[in-house]
Amino acid sequence: MKISQELMDAMVDQMNYELLSEFAYIAMASHLKKDGLDGFANYFMVQAAEERFHAMKFYNYINEQGGHAKIAAIPESINSYDSVLAIVEEALEHERRVTARIYNLMDIATKDREYATISFLNWYVDEQVEEEDNMQSMIDKLNRIGENKAAFYHYDEQLAARVFTPPVK
Ligand code: OFO
């Protein structure tokens, strides 16, 4: 194996965290679906599909580098929230945690002068900017909507249109 054990272990850990992210978003979708908010539920199911894509990208890279992509136990997701806003706020906090983890991986890869892995991780650095921005925009929109029920349900309808498109790279 070409890359250090420390870096490989951290990569495998991150693959598992992306799977945890997938489950966390399915749990959010499930809560929203139960409340009849099909558009919001769809949005988070698409988010979950993105997380699966992120995890499999790690899976493929770990294998290419001669590592073993071991699957860990996934802790229970949060299954209950007080409001839609609380869900999206947790999603933003979650994405911030992911960004910190990617930066930590980048620190190890930089210390190791592991340029191929730095290049691989750059995709996630860029992706996290979008992930955090999406959640922040949703929070801003929900705050603008406030107590306006018609605007809220209109937004729910709009979110039903989100589809998962696998990135080209
Ligand atoms: Fe994989 O970026 Fe969100 O969690």
PDB file of C-alpha atoms and ligand atoms in Angstrom:
ATOM      1  CA  MET A   1       0.000   0.000   0.000  1.00  0.00           C
ATOM      2  CA  LYS A   2       1.416   3.305  -1.124  1.00  0.00           C
ATOM      3  CA  ILE A   3      -0.287   5.682   1.284  1.00  0.00           C
ATOM      4  CA  SER A   4       0.357   5.754   5.046  1.00  0.00           C
ATOM      5  CA  GLN A   5      -1.747   3.666   7.424  1.00  0.00           C
ATOM      6  CA  GLU A   6      -2.790   6.846   9.238  1.00  0.00           C
ATOM      7  CA  LEU A   7      -4.132   8.388   6.032  1.00  0.00           C
ATOM      8  CA  MET A   8      -5.773   5.146   4.872  1.00  0.00           C
ATOM      9  CA  ASP A   9      -7.530   4.678   8.231  1.00  0.00           C
ATOM     10  CA  ALA A  10      -8.810   8.264   8.053  1.00  0.00           C
ATOM     11  CA  MET A  11     -10.069   7.707   4.482  1.00  0.00           C
ATOM     12  CA  VAL A  12     -11.932   4.527   5.508  1.00  0.00           C
ATOM     13  CA  ASP A  13     -13.378   6.415   8.476  1.00  0.00           C
ATOM     14  CA  GLN A  14     -14.594   9.161   6.145  1.00  0.00           C
ATOM     15  CA  MET A  15     -16.195   6.633   3.772  1.00  0.00           C
ATOM     16  CA  ASN A  16     -18.153   5.398   6.786  1.00  0.00           C
ATOM     17  CA  TYR A  17     -19.046   8.968   7.768  1.00  0.00           C
ATOM     18  CA  GLU A  18     -20.460   9.537   4.269  1.00  0.00           C
ATOM     19  CA  LEU A  19     -22.624   6.436   4.785  1.00  0.00           C
ATOM     20  CA  LEU A  20     -23.682   7.853   8.166  1.00  0.00           C
ATOM     21  CA  SER A  21     -24.592  11.050   6.262  1.00  0.00           C
ATOM     22  CA  GLU A  22     -26.710   9.018   3.859  1.00  0.00           C
ATOM     23  CA  PHE A  23     -28.613   7.477   6.776  1.00  0.00           C
ATOM     24  CA  ALA A  24     -28.971  10.841   8.562  1.00  0.00           C
ATOM     25  CA  TYR A  25     -30.605  12.335   5.456  1.00  0.00           C
ATOM     26  CA  ILE A  26     -32.889   9.332   4.947  1.00  0.00           C
ATOM     27  CA  ALA A  27     -34.005   9.800   8.577  1.00  0.00           C
ATOM     28  CA  MET A  28     -34.740  13.475   7.861  1.00  0.00           C
ATOM     29  CA  ALA A  29     -36.669  12.523   4.702  1.00  0.00           C
ATOM     30  CA  SER A  30     -38.609   9.936   6.644  1.00  0.00           C
ATOM     31  CA  HIS A  31     -39.622  12.459   9.308  1.00  0.00           C
ATOM     32  CA  LEU A  32     -40.748  14.934   6.613  1.00  0.00           C
ATOM     33  CA  LYS A  33     -42.638  12.254   4.691  1.00  0.00           C
ATOM     34  CA  LYS A  34     -44.523  11.275   7.838  1.00  0.00           C
ATOM     35  CA  ASP A  35     -45.606  14.931   8.135  1.00  0.00           C
ATOM     36  CA  GLY A  36     -46.859  14.942   4.522  1.00  0.00           C
ATOM     37  CA  LEU A  37     -44.101  17.233   3.248  1.00  0.00           C
ATOM     38  CA  ASP A  38     -43.320  15.245   0.115  1.00  0.00           C
ATOM     39  CA  GLY A  39     -41.204  17.955  -1.523  1.00  0.00           C
ATOM     40  CA  PHE A  40     -38.920  18.420   1.479  1.00  0.00           C
ATOM     41  CA  ALA A  41     -38.749  14.628   1.852  1.00  0.00           C
ATOM     42  CA  ASN A  42     -37.706  14.318  -1.778  1.00  0.00           C
ATOM     43  CA  TYR A  43     -35.030  16.973  -1.307  1.00  0.00           C
ATOM     44  CA  PHE A  44     -33.433  15.002   1.531  1.00  0.00           C
ATOM     45  CA  MET A  45     -33.727  11.654  -0.266  1.00  0.00           C
ATOM     46  CA  VAL A  46     -31.798  13.197  -3.164  1.00  0.00           C
ATOM     47  CA  GLN A  47     -29.292  14.480  -0.597  1.00  0.00           C
ATOM     48  CA  ALA A  48     -28.987  10.915   0.715  1.00  0.00           C
ATOM     49  CA  ALA A  49     -28.270   9.674  -2.831  1.00  0.00           C
ATOM     50  CA  GLU A  50     -25.500  12.282  -3.085  1.00  0.00           C
ATOM     51  CA  GLU A  51     -24.003  10.985   0.155  1.00  0.00           C
ATOM     52  CA  ARG A  52     -24.015   7.433  -1.199  1.00  0.00           C
ATOM     53  CA  PHE A  53     -22.155   8.777  -4.222  1.00  0.00           C
ATOM     54  CA  HIS A  54     -19.615  10.495  -1.913  1.00  0.00           C
ATOM     55  CA  ALA A  55     -19.132   7.258   0.037  1.00  0.00           C
ATOM     56  CA  MET A  56     -18.652   5.154  -3.110  1.00  0.00           C
ATOM     57  CA  LYS A  57     -16.119   7.629  -4.455  1.00  0.00           C
ATOM     58  CA  PHE A  58     -14.064   6.975  -1.287  1.00  0.00           C
ATOM     59  CA  TYR A  59     -14.723   3.228  -1.639  1.00  0.00           C
ATOM     60  CA  ASN A  60     -13.310   3.205  -5.185  1.00  0.00           C
ATOM     61  CA  TYR A  61     -10.287   5.308  -4.267  1.00  0.00           C
ATOM     62  CA  ILE A  62      -9.476   3.188  -1.189  1.00  0.00           C
ATOM     63  CA  ASN A  63      -9.531   0.084  -3.394  1.00  0.00           C
ATOM     64  CA  GLU A  64      -7.417   1.716  -6.103  1.00  0.00           C
ATOM     65  CA  GLN A  65      -4.826   2.494  -3.416  1.00  0.00           C
ATOM     66  CA  GLY A  66      -4.742  -1.080  -2.122  1.00  0.00           C
ATOM     67  CA  GLY A  67      -6.687  -0.421   1.095  1.00  0.00           C
ATOM     68  CA  HIS A  68      -9.603  -2.288   2.648  1.00  0.00           C
ATOM     69  CA  ALA A  69     -12.870  -0.321   2.707  1.00  0.00           C
ATOM     70  CA  LYS A  70     -14.200  -1.868   5.921  1.00  0.00           C
ATOM     71  CA  ILE A  71     -17.787  -1.036   6.857  1.00  0.00           C
ATOM     72  CA  ALA A  72     -18.250   0.136  10.450  1.00  0.00           C
ATOM     73  CA  ALA A  73     -21.375   0.176  12.620  1.00  0.00           C
ATOM     74  CA  ILE A  74     -23.458   3.239  11.771  1.00  0.00           C
ATOM     75  CA  PRO A  75     -24.776   5.001  14.911  1.00  0.00           C
ATOM     76  CA  GLU A  76     -28.513   5.625  15.112  1.00  0.00           C
ATOM     77  CA  SER A  77     -29.682   8.721  13.237  1.00  0.00           C
ATOM     78  CA  ILE A  78     -31.755  11.510  14.789  1.00  0.00           C
ATOM     79  CA  ASN A  79     -35.332  10.453  14.019  1.00  0.00           C
ATOM     80  CA  SER A  80     -37.316  13.263  15.561  1.00  0.00           C
ATOM     81  CA  TYR A  81     -37.219  17.030  15.019  1.00  0.00           C
ATOM     82  CA  ASP A  82     -39.307  19.953  16.254  1.00  0.00           C
ATOM     83  CA  SER A  83     -39.662  21.684  12.884  1.00  0.00           C
ATOM     84  CA  VAL A  84     -38.524  21.739   9.267  1.00  0.00           C
ATOM     85  CA  LEU A  85     -36.191  24.588  10.160  1.00  0.00           C
ATOM     86  CA  ALA A  86     -34.616  22.446  12.909  1.00  0.00           C
ATOM     87  CA  ILE A  87     -33.960  19.715  10.311  1.00  0.00           C
ATOM     88  CA  VAL A  88     -32.231  22.064   7.904  1.00  0.00           C
ATOM     89  CA  GLU A  89     -30.225  23.671  10.720  1.00  0.00           C
ATOM     90  CA  GLU A  90     -28.998  20.227  11.742  1.00  0.00           C
ATOM     91  CA  ALA A  91     -28.192  19.482   8.070  1.00  0.00           C
ATOM     92  CA  LEU A  92     -26.048  22.631   7.912  1.00  0.00           C
ATOM     93  CA  GLU A  93     -24.265  21.703  11.152  1.00  0.00           C
ATOM     94  CA  HIS A  94     -23.725  18.219   9.761  1.00  0.00           C
ATOM     95  CA  GLU A  95     -22.179  19.585   6.570  1.00  0.00           C
ATOM     96  CA  ARG A  96     -19.890  21.832   8.633  1.00  0.00           C
ATOM     97  CA  ARG A  97     -18.714  18.742  10.520  1.00  0.00           C
ATOM     98  CA  VAL A  98     -18.063  17.002   7.193  1.00  0.00           C
ATOM     99  CA  THR A  99     -16.065  19.988   5.936  1.00  0.00           C
ATOM    100  CA  ALA A 100     -13.910  19.918   9.101  1.00  0.00           C
ATOM    101  CA  ARG A 101     -13.301  16.197   8.562  1.00  0.00           C
ATOM    102  CA  ILE A 102     -12.304  16.708   4.910  1.00  0.00           C
ATOM    103  CA  TYR A 103      -9.909  19.486   5.988  1.00  0.00           C
ATOM    104  CA  ASN A 104      -8.422  17.115   8.551  1.00  0.00           C
ATOM    105  CA  LEU A 105      -7.883  14.484   5.837  1.00  0.00           C
ATOM    106  CA  MET A 106      -6.277  17.143   3.688  1.00  0.00           C
ATOM    107  CA  ASP A 107      -3.930  18.041   6.595  1.00  0.00           C
ATOM    108  CA  ILE A 108      -2.767  14.419   6.865  1.00  0.00           C
ATOM    109  CA  ALA A 109      -2.339  14.074   3.086  1.00  0.00           C
ATOM    110  CA  THR A 110      -0.381  17.344   2.982  1.00  0.00           C
ATOM    111  CA  LYS A 111       1.873  16.252   5.866  1.00  0.00           C
ATOM    112  CA  ASP A 112       2.513  12.977   3.971  1.00  0.00           C
ATOM    113  CA  ARG A 113       3.118  14.866   0.683  1.00  0.00           C
ATOM    114  CA  GLU A 114       0.557  12.446  -0.793  1.00  0.00           C
ATOM    115  CA  TYR A 115      -0.245  14.444  -3.944  1.00  0.00           C
ATOM    116  CA  ALA A 116      -2.627  11.948  -5.582  1.00  0.00           C
ATOM    117  CA  THR A 117      -4.787  11.914  -2.464  1.00  0.00           C
ATOM    118  CA  ILE A 118      -4.654  15.716  -2.197  1.00  0.00           C
ATOM    119  CA  SER A 119      -5.962  15.849  -5.770  1.00  0.00           C
ATOM    120  CA  PHE A 120      -8.702  13.320  -4.910  1.00  0.00           C
ATOM    121  CA  LEU A 121      -9.709  15.295  -1.795  1.00  0.00           C
ATOM    122  CA  ASN A 122      -9.903  18.587  -3.693  1.00  0.00           C
ATOM    123  CA  TRP A 123     -13.172  17.364  -5.225  1.00  0.00           C
ATOM    124  CA  TYR A 124     -14.643  17.129  -1.704  1.00  0.00           C
ATOM    125  CA  VAL A 125     -13.291  20.535  -0.688  1.00  0.00           C
ATOM    126  CA  ASP A 126     -15.214  22.076  -3.624  1.00  0.00           C
ATOM    127  CA  GLU A 127     -18.286  19.926  -3.026  1.00  0.00           C
ATOM    128  CA  GLN A 128     -18.495  21.021   0.631  1.00  0.00           C
ATOM    129  CA  VAL A 129     -18.739  24.687  -0.389  1.00  0.00           C
ATOM    130  CA  GLU A 130     -21.861  23.767  -2.377  1.00  0.00           C
ATOM    131  CA  GLU A 131     -23.244  21.497   0.360  1.00  0.00           C
ATOM    132  CA  GLU A 132     -23.028  24.206   3.025  1.00  0.00           C
ATOM    133  CA  ASP A 133     -24.365  26.860   0.651  1.00  0.00           C
ATOM    134  CA  ASN A 134     -27.419  24.718  -0.265  1.00  0.00           C
ATOM    135  CA  MET A 135     -28.366  24.266   3.385  1.00  0.00           C
ATOM    136  CA  GLN A 136     -27.737  27.914   4.258  1.00  0.00           C
ATOM    137  CA  SER A 137     -29.933  29.024   1.314  1.00  0.00           C
ATOM    138  CA  MET A 138     -32.705  26.743   2.504  1.00  0.00           C
ATOM    139  CA  ILE A 139     -32.512  28.218   6.026  1.00  0.00           C
ATOM    140  CA  ASP A 140     -32.628  31.763   4.591  1.00  0.00           C
ATOM    141  CA  LYS A 141     -35.650  30.872   2.471  1.00  0.00           C
ATOM    142  CA  LEU A 142     -37.500  29.264   5.403  1.00  0.00           C
ATOM    143  CA  ASN A 143     -36.794  32.349   7.527  1.00  0.00           C
ATOM    144  CA  ARG A 144     -38.174  34.607   4.789  1.00  0.00           C
ATOM    145  CA  ILE A 145     -41.287  32.413   4.479  1.00  0.00           C
ATOM    146  CA  GLY A 146     -41.860  32.598   8.252  1.00  0.00           C
ATOM    147  CA  GLU A 147     -45.504  31.911   9.099  1.00  0.00           C
ATOM    148  CA  ASN A 148     -46.751  32.277   5.488  1.00  0.00           C
ATOM    149  CA  LYS A 149     -48.378  28.859   4.972  1.00  0.00           C
ATOM    150  CA  ALA A 150     -49.109  29.365   1.238  1.00  0.00           C
ATOM    151  CA  ALA A 151     -45.467  30.245   0.551  1.00  0.00           C
ATOM    152  CA  PHE A 152     -44.326  27.285   2.663  1.00  0.00           C
ATOM    153  CA  TYR A 153     -46.428  24.770   0.710  1.00  0.00           C
ATOM    154  CA  HIS A 154     -45.387  26.357  -2.564  1.00  0.00           C
ATOM    155  CA  TYR A 155     -41.745  25.850  -1.545  1.00  0.00           C
ATOM    156  CA  ASP A 156     -42.530  22.217  -0.667  1.00  0.00           C
ATOM    157  CA  GLU A 157     -43.934  21.748  -4.189  1.00  0.00           C
ATOM    158  CA  GLN A 158     -40.809  23.275  -5.733  1.00  0.00           C
ATOM    159  CA  LEU A 159     -38.550  20.895  -3.805  1.00  0.00           C
ATOM    160  CA  ALA A 160     -40.398  17.905  -5.266  1.00  0.00           C
ATOM    161  CA  ALA A 161     -38.598  18.654  -8.539  1.00  0.00           C
ATOM    162  CA  ARG A 162     -35.068  17.975  -7.244  1.00  0.00           C
ATOM    163  CA  VAL A 163     -33.499  14.925  -8.895  1.00  0.00           C
ATOM    164  CA  PHE A 164     -30.183  13.199  -8.298  1.00  0.00           C
ATOM    165  CA  THR A 165     -27.748  13.638 -11.139  1.00  0.00           C
ATOM    166  CA  PRO A 166     -24.439  11.854 -10.595  1.00  0.00           C
ATOM    167  CA  PRO A 167     -21.535  14.275 -11.134  1.00  0.00           C
ATOM    168  CA  VAL A 168     -19.503  13.575 -14.276  1.00  0.00           C
ATOM    169  CA  LYS A 169     -16.293  13.123 -12.234  1.00  0.00           C
TER     170      LYS A 169
HETATM  171 FE1  OFO B   1     -20.818  14.093   1.781  1.00  0.00          FE
HETATM  172  O1  OFO B   1     -21.180  15.842   2.013  1.00  0.00           O
HETATM  173 FE2  OFO B   1     -22.760  16.000   2.830  1.00  0.00          FE
HETATM  174  O2  OFO B   1     -22.417  15.049   4.317  1.00  0.00           O
END
